Amino acid sequence: MNTSGQQLPAVSVIMPVLNEERHLRTAVRHILSQDYAGELEVVIALGPSTDRTDEIAAELVAEDSRVHTVPNPTGRTPAALNAAIKASRHPVVVRVDGHGMLTPNYISTAVRLLDETGAANVGGIMHAEGENDWERAVAAAMTSKIGVGNAAFHTGGEAQAAETVYLGVFRREVLEQQGGYNEEFIRAQDWELNYRIREAGGLIWFSPELRVSYRPRPTVRALAKQYFHYGRWRRVVTRYHRGSVNLRYLAPPTALVAIALGLVGGLVIHPLGLVVPGGYLAAIIVGSFPAGRGLPSAARAQIPLALATMHLSWGWGFLSSPRSLARKVIATRGMAARVDH
């Protein structure tokens, strides 16, 4: 991939959207205002939205010939991504979500990194930005090590090979070789795809030069639902791809079990059992201080709730993920694989 002079590769930006009236226009504006000198197209895969998303998308198509839409009747993210990939034309494929805001040099930097590293997929930091005190608290939790461990795409770090990256900028031939996203993975489809790419010998590259602004979930309930499904589907990945277990993914379910046992033991058997849930509460309160540095007091006060919601919802999703779900995914994919017991 030659990125010099007039040899810049053409780029397709793919966007799965569903009920994104709040952010879609701004997200597309950030794409169209990129400093990239090569050819660019935007393919928006429209799910069955119940707000003004379709109307806004139609306006964007009318306003700029580089913007196109394709239908995604299922509303599922991996199906939307595959539909957009199929409808797109160019050798570099950039994934952007309907609520993701690219920095002005995101695409030019990503194309350069593909060339310099030879990577199959490059990605960077998921920079959470809140618009109110709760969202700011969630953003702080999502970018702290106590919230998400050592995940570089959340917390930052040096440029390096990675297990997965946020969103991703791909070589088209890699997506075609892998058959795109696995549409049975309603969640965790990006992690699952990157696992397959790595197993095939491809390099996944993280760089802090790449940054996408992200809007956190606006309520406790929405955050809990998001992280429950993260945990539920990460368990499916570990059953679908044996050997993909990371100790970081076991921390939330382990913490949940320990807290539950401590509560029961402390209330029924001996108060000493309350040391575990008490210790967890103390840890997230103490951890919220560095995470919330510089935030308004109302936002800082909500960081422990955001941390607990993320940890415990993820853990419960992981623990309660049924084996039947993994069996269904494996059977649908047609793989002769066995679900671990």
mmCIF file of C-alpha atoms in Angstrom:
data_model
loop_
_atom_site.group_PDB
_atom_site.id
_atom_site.type_symbol
_atom_site.label_atom_id
_atom_site.label_comp_id
_atom_site.label_asym_id
_atom_site.label_seq_id
_atom_site.Cartn_x
_atom_site.Cartn_y
_atom_site.Cartn_z
ATOM 1 C CA MET A 1 0.000 0.000 0.000
ATOM 2 C CA ASN A 2 1.748 3.127 -1.243
ATOM 3 C CA THR A 3 0.652 6.319 0.502
ATOM 4 C CA SER A 4 2.956 8.777 -1.240
ATOM 5 C CA GLY A 5 1.933 11.529 -3.624
ATOM 6 C CA GLN A 6 -1.038 10.668 -5.779
ATOM 7 C CA GLN A 7 -0.912 7.006 -4.770
ATOM 8 C CA LEU A 8 -3.148 7.402 -1.751
ATOM 9 C CA PRO A 9 -5.615 4.495 -1.656
ATOM 10 C CA ALA A 10 -9.318 5.240 -1.885
ATOM 11 C CA VAL A 11 -11.179 4.769 1.389
ATOM 12 C CA SER A 12 -14.647 3.450 2.225
ATOM 13 C CA VAL A 13 -16.131 4.456 5.569
ATOM 14 C CA ILE A 14 -18.833 2.074 6.787
ATOM 15 C CA MET A 15 -21.383 3.047 9.447
ATOM 16 C CA PRO A 16 -23.957 0.765 11.114
ATOM 17 C CA VAL A 17 -26.708 3.003 12.487
ATOM 18 C CA LEU A 18 -29.892 2.487 14.474
ATOM 19 C CA ASN A 19 -31.743 5.292 16.258
ATOM 20 C CA GLU A 20 -28.843 7.713 15.897
ATOM 21 C CA GLU A 21 -30.719 10.959 15.205
ATOM 22 C CA ARG A 22 -28.853 12.613 18.053
ATOM 23 C CA HIS A 23 -25.367 12.115 16.615
ATOM 24 C CA LEU A 24 -25.518 10.941 12.977
ATOM 25 C CA ARG A 25 -25.207 14.298 11.231
ATOM 26 C CA THR A 26 -22.261 15.349 13.389
ATOM 27 C CA ALA A 27 -20.549 11.979 12.961
ATOM 28 C CA VAL A 28 -20.815 12.162 9.162
ATOM 29 C CA ARG A 29 -19.631 15.767 9.178
ATOM 30 C CA HIS A 30 -16.480 14.658 11.014
ATOM 31 C CA ILE A 31 -15.878 12.067 8.285
ATOM 32 C CA LEU A 32 -16.432 14.380 5.337
ATOM 33 C CA SER A 33 -14.151 17.043 6.826
ATOM 34 C CA GLN A 34 -11.156 14.710 7.122
ATOM 35 C CA ASP A 35 -7.810 16.037 5.875
ATOM 36 C CA TYR A 36 -7.339 12.907 3.743
ATOM 37 C CA ALA A 37 -6.397 13.764 0.146
ATOM 38 C CA GLY A 38 -7.497 10.451 -1.370
ATOM 39 C CA GLU A 39 -10.926 9.444 -2.646
ATOM 40 C CA LEU A 40 -13.531 8.882 0.047
ATOM 41 C CA GLU A 41 -17.018 7.379 0.293
ATOM 42 C CA VAL A 42 -19.381 6.865 3.226
ATOM 43 C CA VAL A 43 -21.774 3.900 3.300
ATOM 44 C CA ILE A 44 -24.447 4.080 6.007
ATOM 45 C CA ALA A 45 -26.254 0.817 6.811
ATOM 46 C CA LEU A 46 -29.713 1.777 8.060
ATOM 47 C CA GLY A 47 -31.424 -0.395 10.643
ATOM 48 C CA PRO A 48 -35.156 -0.168 11.453
ATOM 49 C CA SER A 49 -34.909 3.066 13.440
ATOM 50 C CA THR A 50 -37.906 4.534 15.210
ATOM 51 C CA ASP A 51 -36.575 8.093 15.296
ATOM 52 C CA ARG A 52 -35.483 10.500 12.523
ATOM 53 C CA THR A 53 -32.320 8.585 11.603
ATOM 54 C CA ASP A 54 -33.547 7.585 8.118
ATOM 55 C CA GLU A 55 -34.693 11.118 7.358
ATOM 56 C CA ILE A 56 -31.354 12.578 8.417
ATOM 57 C CA ALA A 57 -29.482 9.970 6.367
ATOM 58 C CA ALA A 58 -31.549 10.867 3.284
ATOM 59 C CA GLU A 59 -30.656 14.520 3.787
ATOM 60 C CA LEU A 60 -26.963 13.636 4.015
ATOM 61 C CA VAL A 61 -27.163 11.641 0.767
ATOM 62 C CA ALA A 62 -28.839 14.583 -0.985
ATOM 63 C CA GLU A 63 -26.235 17.009 0.315
ATOM 64 C CA ASP A 64 -23.080 15.069 -0.633
ATOM 65 C CA SER A 65 -22.575 12.560 -3.460
ATOM 66 C CA ARG A 66 -19.965 10.702 -1.396
ATOM 67 C CA VAL A 67 -22.636 9.481 1.020
ATOM 68 C CA HIS A 68 -24.702 6.359 0.261
ATOM 69 C CA THR A 69 -27.094 4.170 2.231
ATOM 70 C CA VAL A 70 -27.928 0.466 2.269
ATOM 71 C CA PRO A 71 -30.740 -1.270 4.185
ATOM 72 C CA ASN A 72 -30.121 -3.415 7.242
ATOM 73 C CA PRO A 73 -33.569 -4.853 8.024
ATOM 74 C CA THR A 74 -32.356 -6.986 10.949
ATOM 75 C CA GLY A 75 -30.961 -4.000 12.825
ATOM 76 C CA ARG A 76 -28.014 -6.114 13.968
ATOM 77 C CA THR A 77 -24.598 -4.495 13.921
ATOM 78 C CA PRO A 78 -22.605 -7.288 12.202
ATOM 79 C CA ALA A 79 -25.222 -7.603 9.450
ATOM 80 C CA ALA A 80 -25.070 -3.843 8.947
ATOM 81 C CA LEU A 81 -21.291 -3.925 8.714
ATOM 82 C CA ASN A 82 -21.301 -6.745 6.167
ATOM 83 C CA ALA A 83 -23.968 -5.009 4.072
ATOM 84 C CA ALA A 84 -21.930 -1.810 4.059
ATOM 85 C CA ILE A 85 -18.722 -3.666 3.189
ATOM 86 C CA LYS A 86 -20.472 -5.378 0.269
ATOM 87 C CA ALA A 87 -21.825 -2.051 -1.007
ATOM 88 C CA SER A 88 -18.494 -0.258 -0.644
ATOM 89 C CA ARG A 89 -15.800 -0.178 -3.310
ATOM 90 C CA HIS A 90 -12.415 0.866 -1.987
ATOM 91 C CA PRO A 91 -9.285 -0.997 -0.766
ATOM 92 C CA VAL A 92 -9.249 0.568 2.710
ATOM 93 C CA VAL A 93 -12.324 0.095 4.914
ATOM 94 C CA VAL A 94 -12.853 2.339 7.946
ATOM 95 C CA ARG A 95 -15.456 1.375 10.524
ATOM 96 C CA VAL A 96 -17.198 4.256 12.307
ATOM 97 C CA ASP A 97 -20.252 4.072 14.558
ATOM 98 C CA GLY A 98 -23.143 6.504 14.364
ATOM 99 C CA HIS A 99 -22.096 8.151 17.632
ATOM 100 C CA GLY A 100 -18.342 8.168 16.937
ATOM 101 C CA MET A 101 -16.553 11.433 16.130
ATOM 102 C CA LEU A 102 -13.261 11.144 14.216
ATOM 103 C CA THR A 103 -10.382 13.523 14.765
ATOM 104 C CA PRO A 104 -9.546 15.491 11.555
ATOM 105 C CA ASN A 105 -6.468 13.399 10.692
ATOM 106 C CA TYR A 106 -7.887 10.010 11.677
ATOM 107 C CA ILE A 107 -8.088 8.491 8.191
ATOM 108 C CA SER A 108 -4.792 9.909 6.910
ATOM 109 C CA THR A 109 -3.019 8.657 10.033
ATOM 110 C CA ALA A 110 -4.636 5.218 9.814
ATOM 111 C CA VAL A 111 -3.700 4.777 6.143
ATOM 112 C CA ARG A 112 -0.112 5.762 6.959
ATOM 113 C CA LEU A 113 -0.009 3.252 9.824
ATOM 114 C CA LEU A 114 -1.331 0.456 7.604
ATOM 115 C CA ASP A 115 1.533 1.184 5.233
ATOM 116 C CA GLU A 116 4.221 1.523 7.914
ATOM 117 C CA THR A 117 3.271 -1.526 9.984
ATOM 118 C CA GLY A 118 1.897 -3.882 7.348
ATOM 119 C CA ALA A 119 -1.021 -4.479 9.717
ATOM 120 C CA ALA A 120 -4.305 -6.030 8.668
ATOM 121 C CA ASN A 121 -6.224 -3.679 10.959
ATOM 122 C CA VAL A 122 -5.233 -0.565 12.885
ATOM 123 C CA GLY A 123 -7.140 1.282 15.578
ATOM 124 C CA GLY A 124 -6.678 3.655 18.456
ATOM 125 C CA ILE A 125 -8.239 5.172 21.522
ATOM 126 C CA MET A 126 -11.934 5.112 22.311
ATOM 127 C CA HIS A 127 -12.096 8.578 23.865
ATOM 128 C CA ALA A 128 -15.285 8.695 25.912
ATOM 129 C CA GLU A 129 -16.735 12.198 26.293
ATOM 130 C CA GLY A 130 -19.830 12.970 28.336
ATOM 131 C CA GLU A 131 -22.336 15.760 27.844
ATOM 132 C CA ASN A 132 -23.719 15.735 31.412
ATOM 133 C CA ASP A 133 -22.482 14.701 34.865
ATOM 134 C CA TRP A 134 -23.552 11.051 34.565
ATOM 135 C CA GLU A 135 -21.979 10.636 31.128
ATOM 136 C CA ARG A 136 -18.799 12.325 32.378
ATOM 137 C CA ALA A 137 -18.702 9.851 35.262
ATOM 138 C CA VAL A 138 -19.084 6.938 32.849
ATOM 139 C CA ALA A 139 -16.399 8.401 30.583
ATOM 140 C CA ALA A 140 -14.016 8.626 33.537
ATOM 141 C CA ALA A 141 -14.773 5.033 34.528
ATOM 142 C CA MET A 142 -14.289 3.799 30.958
ATOM 143 C CA THR A 143 -10.863 5.422 30.659
ATOM 144 C CA SER A 144 -9.496 4.263 34.026
ATOM 145 C CA LYS A 145 -7.550 1.112 34.796
ATOM 146 C CA ILE A 146 -9.873 0.306 37.699
ATOM 147 C CA GLY A 147 -12.752 0.442 35.243
ATOM 148 C CA VAL A 148 -11.420 -1.495 32.255
ATOM 149 C CA GLY A 149 -8.049 -2.905 33.272
ATOM 150 C CA ASN A 150 -5.154 -2.513 30.870
ATOM 151 C CA ALA A 151 -7.175 -2.270 27.648
ATOM 152 C CA ALA A 152 -5.033 0.152 25.636
ATOM 153 C CA PHE A 153 -7.880 1.343 23.428
ATOM 154 C CA HIS A 154 -9.617 2.618 26.577
ATOM 155 C CA THR A 155 -6.717 3.859 28.677
ATOM 156 C CA GLY A 156 -4.025 4.639 26.104
ATOM 157 C CA GLY A 157 -0.447 3.402 25.911
ATOM 158 C CA GLU A 158 2.382 2.895 23.464
ATOM 159 C CA ALA A 159 1.872 1.826 19.862
ATOM 160 C CA GLN A 160 1.999 -1.962 19.763
ATOM 161 C CA ALA A 161 0.468 -5.189 18.504
ATOM 162 C CA ALA A 162 -2.894 -5.799 20.175
ATOM 163 C CA GLU A 163 -5.586 -8.447 20.596
ATOM 164 C CA THR A 164 -8.238 -6.055 19.365
ATOM 165 C CA VAL A 165 -8.759 -2.361 18.678
ATOM 166 C CA TYR A 166 -11.691 0.023 18.785
ATOM 167 C CA LEU A 167 -13.646 0.114 15.492
ATOM 168 C CA GLY A 168 -10.755 -0.506 13.082
ATOM 169 C CA VAL A 169 -9.290 0.490 9.726
ATOM 170 C CA PHE A 170 -8.902 -2.621 7.570
ATOM 171 C CA ARG A 171 -7.356 -3.771 4.347
ATOM 172 C CA ARG A 172 -10.302 -4.915 2.249
ATOM 173 C CA GLU A 173 -8.601 -8.132 1.210
ATOM 174 C CA VAL A 174 -8.349 -9.160 4.865
ATOM 175 C CA LEU A 175 -12.084 -8.659 5.400
ATOM 176 C CA GLU A 176 -12.822 -10.635 2.249
ATOM 177 C CA GLN A 177 -10.478 -13.462 3.255
ATOM 178 C CA GLN A 178 -12.227 -13.737 6.628
ATOM 179 C CA GLY A 179 -15.722 -13.539 5.153
ATOM 180 C CA GLY A 180 -16.458 -10.318 7.020
ATOM 181 C CA TYR A 181 -18.039 -10.179 10.441
ATOM 182 C CA ASN A 182 -19.721 -13.223 11.959
ATOM 183 C CA GLU A 183 -23.369 -12.150 11.921
ATOM 184 C CA GLU A 184 -24.282 -14.488 14.771
ATOM 185 C CA PHE A 185 -22.273 -12.338 17.183
ATOM 186 C CA ILE A 186 -24.767 -9.643 18.106
ATOM 187 C CA ARG A 187 -22.062 -8.259 20.412
ATOM 188 C CA ALA A 188 -18.278 -8.766 20.494
ATOM 189 C CA GLN A 189 -18.214 -9.154 16.707
ATOM 190 C CA ASP A 190 -15.149 -6.904 16.455
ATOM 191 C CA TRP A 191 -13.184 -8.944 18.988
ATOM 192 C CA GLU A 192 -14.204 -12.182 17.273
ATOM 193 C CA LEU A 193 -13.143 -10.893 13.839
ATOM 194 C CA ASN A 194 -9.806 -9.661 15.158
ATOM 195 C CA TYR A 195 -9.219 -13.047 16.776
ATOM 196 C CA ARG A 196 -9.716 -14.762 13.408
ATOM 197 C CA ILE A 197 -7.413 -12.268 11.705
ATOM 198 C CA ARG A 198 -4.694 -12.929 14.279
ATOM 199 C CA GLU A 199 -5.144 -16.693 14.002
ATOM 200 C CA ALA A 200 -4.615 -16.348 10.239
ATOM 201 C CA GLY A 201 -1.321 -14.533 10.848
ATOM 202 C CA GLY A 202 -2.552 -10.955 10.501
ATOM 203 C CA LEU A 203 -1.320 -8.106 12.678
ATOM 204 C CA ILE A 204 -3.733 -5.988 14.716
ATOM 205 C CA TRP A 205 -2.043 -2.681 15.562
ATOM 206 C CA PHE A 206 -2.940 -0.184 18.280
ATOM 207 C CA SER A 207 -1.708 3.402 18.032
ATOM 208 C CA PRO A 208 -2.493 6.299 20.384
ATOM 209 C CA GLU A 209 -2.242 8.556 17.329
ATOM 210 C CA LEU A 210 -5.749 7.408 16.417
ATOM 211 C CA ARG A 211 -8.590 8.752 18.514
ATOM 212 C CA VAL A 212 -12.374 8.548 18.194
ATOM 213 C CA SER A 213 -14.675 10.476 20.513
ATOM 214 C CA TYR A 214 -17.476 8.322 21.907
ATOM 215 C CA ARG A 215 -20.680 9.250 23.736
ATOM 216 C CA PRO A 216 -21.316 7.041 26.805
ATOM 217 C CA ARG A 217 -24.703 5.540 27.603
ATOM 218 C CA PRO A 218 -26.994 8.201 29.105
ATOM 219 C CA THR A 219 -28.529 6.215 32.008
ATOM 220 C CA VAL A 220 -27.554 3.594 34.576
ATOM 221 C CA ARG A 221 -29.975 1.150 32.991
ATOM 222 C CA ALA A 222 -28.529 1.680 29.509
ATOM 223 C CA LEU A 223 -24.975 1.240 30.811
ATOM 224 C CA ALA A 224 -25.941 -1.932 32.678
ATOM 225 C CA LYS A 225 -27.573 -3.374 29.558
ATOM 226 C CA GLN A 226 -24.522 -2.512 27.456
ATOM 227 C CA TYR A 227 -22.060 -4.189 29.814
ATOM 228 C CA PHE A 228 -24.325 -7.175 30.471
ATOM 229 C CA HIS A 229 -24.286 -7.920 26.751
ATOM 230 C CA TYR A 230 -20.527 -7.341 26.588
ATOM 231 C CA GLY A 231 -20.023 -10.034 29.221
ATOM 232 C CA ARG A 232 -22.654 -12.367 27.766
ATOM 233 C CA TRP A 233 -21.115 -12.315 24.303
ATOM 234 C CA ARG A 234 -17.508 -12.399 25.464
ATOM 235 C CA ARG A 235 -18.364 -15.729 27.080
ATOM 236 C CA VAL A 236 -19.690 -16.901 23.713
ATOM 237 C CA VAL A 237 -16.376 -15.891 22.122
ATOM 238 C CA THR A 238 -14.407 -17.924 24.667
ATOM 239 C CA ARG A 239 -16.569 -20.972 23.939
ATOM 240 C CA TYR A 240 -16.480 -20.410 20.189
ATOM 241 C CA HIS A 241 -12.713 -19.856 20.069
ATOM 242 C CA ARG A 242 -11.108 -22.052 22.689
ATOM 243 C CA GLY A 243 -7.882 -20.575 23.936
ATOM 244 C CA SER A 244 -9.099 -16.994 23.640
ATOM 245 C CA VAL A 245 -9.666 -16.530 27.379
ATOM 246 C CA ASN A 246 -7.881 -13.518 28.851
ATOM 247 C CA LEU A 247 -7.459 -13.228 32.618
ATOM 248 C CA ARG A 248 -8.749 -9.650 32.409
ATOM 249 C CA TYR A 249 -12.112 -10.998 31.226
ATOM 250 C CA LEU A 250 -12.375 -13.252 34.275
ATOM 251 C CA ALA A 251 -11.987 -10.405 36.782
ATOM 252 C CA PRO A 252 -15.615 -9.121 36.690
ATOM 253 C CA PRO A 253 -17.307 -12.533 37.112
ATOM 254 C CA THR A 254 -14.806 -13.466 39.824
ATOM 255 C CA ALA A 255 -15.502 -10.209 41.657
ATOM 256 C CA LEU A 256 -19.260 -10.712 41.366
ATOM 257 C CA VAL A 257 -19.095 -14.229 42.816
ATOM 258 C CA ALA A 258 -16.816 -13.103 45.647
ATOM 259 C CA ILE A 259 -19.069 -10.151 46.513
ATOM 260 C CA ALA A 260 -22.212 -12.307 46.460
ATOM 261 C CA LEU A 261 -20.635 -15.009 48.641
ATOM 262 C CA GLY A 262 -19.288 -12.377 51.004
ATOM 263 C CA LEU A 263 -22.701 -10.752 51.386
ATOM 264 C CA VAL A 264 -24.460 -14.049 52.029
ATOM 265 C CA GLY A 265 -21.745 -15.262 54.371
ATOM 266 C CA GLY A 266 -21.568 -11.969 56.213
ATOM 267 C CA LEU A 267 -25.311 -11.711 56.732
ATOM 268 C CA VAL A 268 -26.028 -15.382 57.463
ATOM 269 C CA ILE A 269 -22.849 -16.904 58.900
ATOM 270 C CA HIS A 270 -20.360 -14.339 60.226
ATOM 271 C CA PRO A 271 -19.893 -10.583 59.757
ATOM 272 C CA LEU A 272 -16.309 -11.218 58.640
ATOM 273 C CA GLY A 273 -17.734 -12.195 55.259
ATOM 274 C CA LEU A 274 -18.637 -8.557 54.649
ATOM 275 C CA VAL A 275 -14.931 -7.774 54.280
ATOM 276 C CA VAL A 276 -15.056 -8.730 50.594
ATOM 277 C CA PRO A 277 -17.993 -6.546 49.488
ATOM 278 C CA GLY A 278 -16.751 -3.810 51.815
ATOM 279 C CA GLY A 279 -13.295 -4.029 50.299
ATOM 280 C CA TYR A 280 -14.737 -3.793 46.791
ATOM 281 C CA LEU A 281 -16.785 -0.734 47.734
ATOM 282 C CA ALA A 282 -13.719 0.906 49.259
ATOM 283 C CA ALA A 283 -11.659 0.093 46.162
ATOM 284 C CA ILE A 284 -14.056 1.714 43.696
ATOM 285 C CA ILE A 285 -14.457 4.765 45.925
ATOM 286 C CA VAL A 286 -10.693 5.227 46.245
ATOM 287 C CA GLY A 287 -10.211 4.451 42.553
ATOM 288 C CA SER A 288 -12.736 7.093 41.599
ATOM 289 C CA PHE A 289 -10.524 9.900 42.920
ATOM 290 C CA PRO A 290 -7.764 9.700 40.283
ATOM 291 C CA ALA A 291 -10.320 8.748 37.623
ATOM 292 C CA GLY A 292 -12.396 11.850 38.341
ATOM 293 C CA ARG A 293 -9.597 14.364 38.573
ATOM 294 C CA GLY A 294 -10.691 17.664 37.031
ATOM 295 C CA LEU A 295 -14.391 16.779 36.847
ATOM 296 C CA PRO A 296 -17.232 18.631 38.594
ATOM 297 C CA SER A 297 -18.075 17.240 42.030
ATOM 298 C CA ALA A 298 -21.470 15.973 40.810
ATOM 299 C CA ALA A 299 -19.729 13.869 38.166
ATOM 300 C CA ARG A 300 -17.028 12.597 40.534
ATOM 301 C CA ALA A 301 -19.675 11.460 43.008
ATOM 302 C CA GLN A 302 -21.217 9.155 40.386
ATOM 303 C CA ILE A 303 -18.025 7.391 39.303
ATOM 304 C CA PRO A 304 -18.316 4.579 41.914
ATOM 305 C CA LEU A 305 -21.834 3.822 40.659
ATOM 306 C CA ALA A 306 -20.589 3.754 37.072
ATOM 307 C CA LEU A 307 -17.714 1.435 38.013
ATOM 308 C CA ALA A 308 -19.962 -0.964 39.930
ATOM 309 C CA THR A 309 -22.513 -0.992 37.110
ATOM 310 C CA MET A 310 -19.844 -1.829 34.543
ATOM 311 C CA HIS A 311 -18.100 -4.512 36.620
ATOM 312 C CA LEU A 312 -21.139 -6.313 37.989
ATOM 313 C CA SER A 313 -23.226 -6.162 34.809
ATOM 314 C CA TRP A 314 -20.309 -7.513 32.766
ATOM 315 C CA GLY A 315 -19.710 -10.228 35.345
ATOM 316 C CA TRP A 316 -23.366 -11.284 35.451
ATOM 317 C CA GLY A 317 -23.563 -11.329 31.668
ATOM 318 C CA PHE A 318 -20.495 -13.576 31.520
ATOM 319 C CA LEU A 319 -21.729 -15.948 34.236
ATOM 320 C CA SER A 320 -25.293 -16.211 32.932
ATOM 321 C CA SER A 321 -24.410 -16.601 29.251
ATOM 322 C CA PRO A 322 -26.067 -19.917 28.295
ATOM 323 C CA ARG A 323 -24.101 -22.694 26.626
ATOM 324 C CA SER A 324 -27.027 -23.029 24.231
ATOM 325 C CA LEU A 325 -26.221 -19.590 22.814
ATOM 326 C CA ALA A 326 -22.685 -20.645 21.957
ATOM 327 C CA ARG A 327 -23.957 -23.938 20.513
ATOM 328 C CA LYS A 328 -26.404 -22.025 18.331
ATOM 329 C CA VAL A 329 -23.668 -19.725 17.066
ATOM 330 C CA ILE A 330 -21.359 -22.636 16.302
ATOM 331 C CA ALA A 331 -24.091 -24.641 14.569
ATOM 332 C CA THR A 332 -25.199 -21.681 12.475
ATOM 333 C CA ARG A 333 -21.640 -20.993 11.398
ATOM 334 C CA GLY A 334 -21.332 -24.596 10.350
ATOM 335 C CA MET A 335 -18.210 -25.249 12.377
ATOM 336 C CA ALA A 336 -17.555 -28.717 13.731
ATOM 337 C CA ALA A 337 -16.522 -27.315 17.075
ATOM 338 C CA ARG A 338 -17.311 -28.407 20.586
ATOM 339 C CA VAL A 339 -18.579 -26.144 23.324
ATOM 340 C CA ASP A 340 -16.434 -26.508 26.417
ATOM 341 C CA HIS A 341 -18.089 -27.622 29.615
#
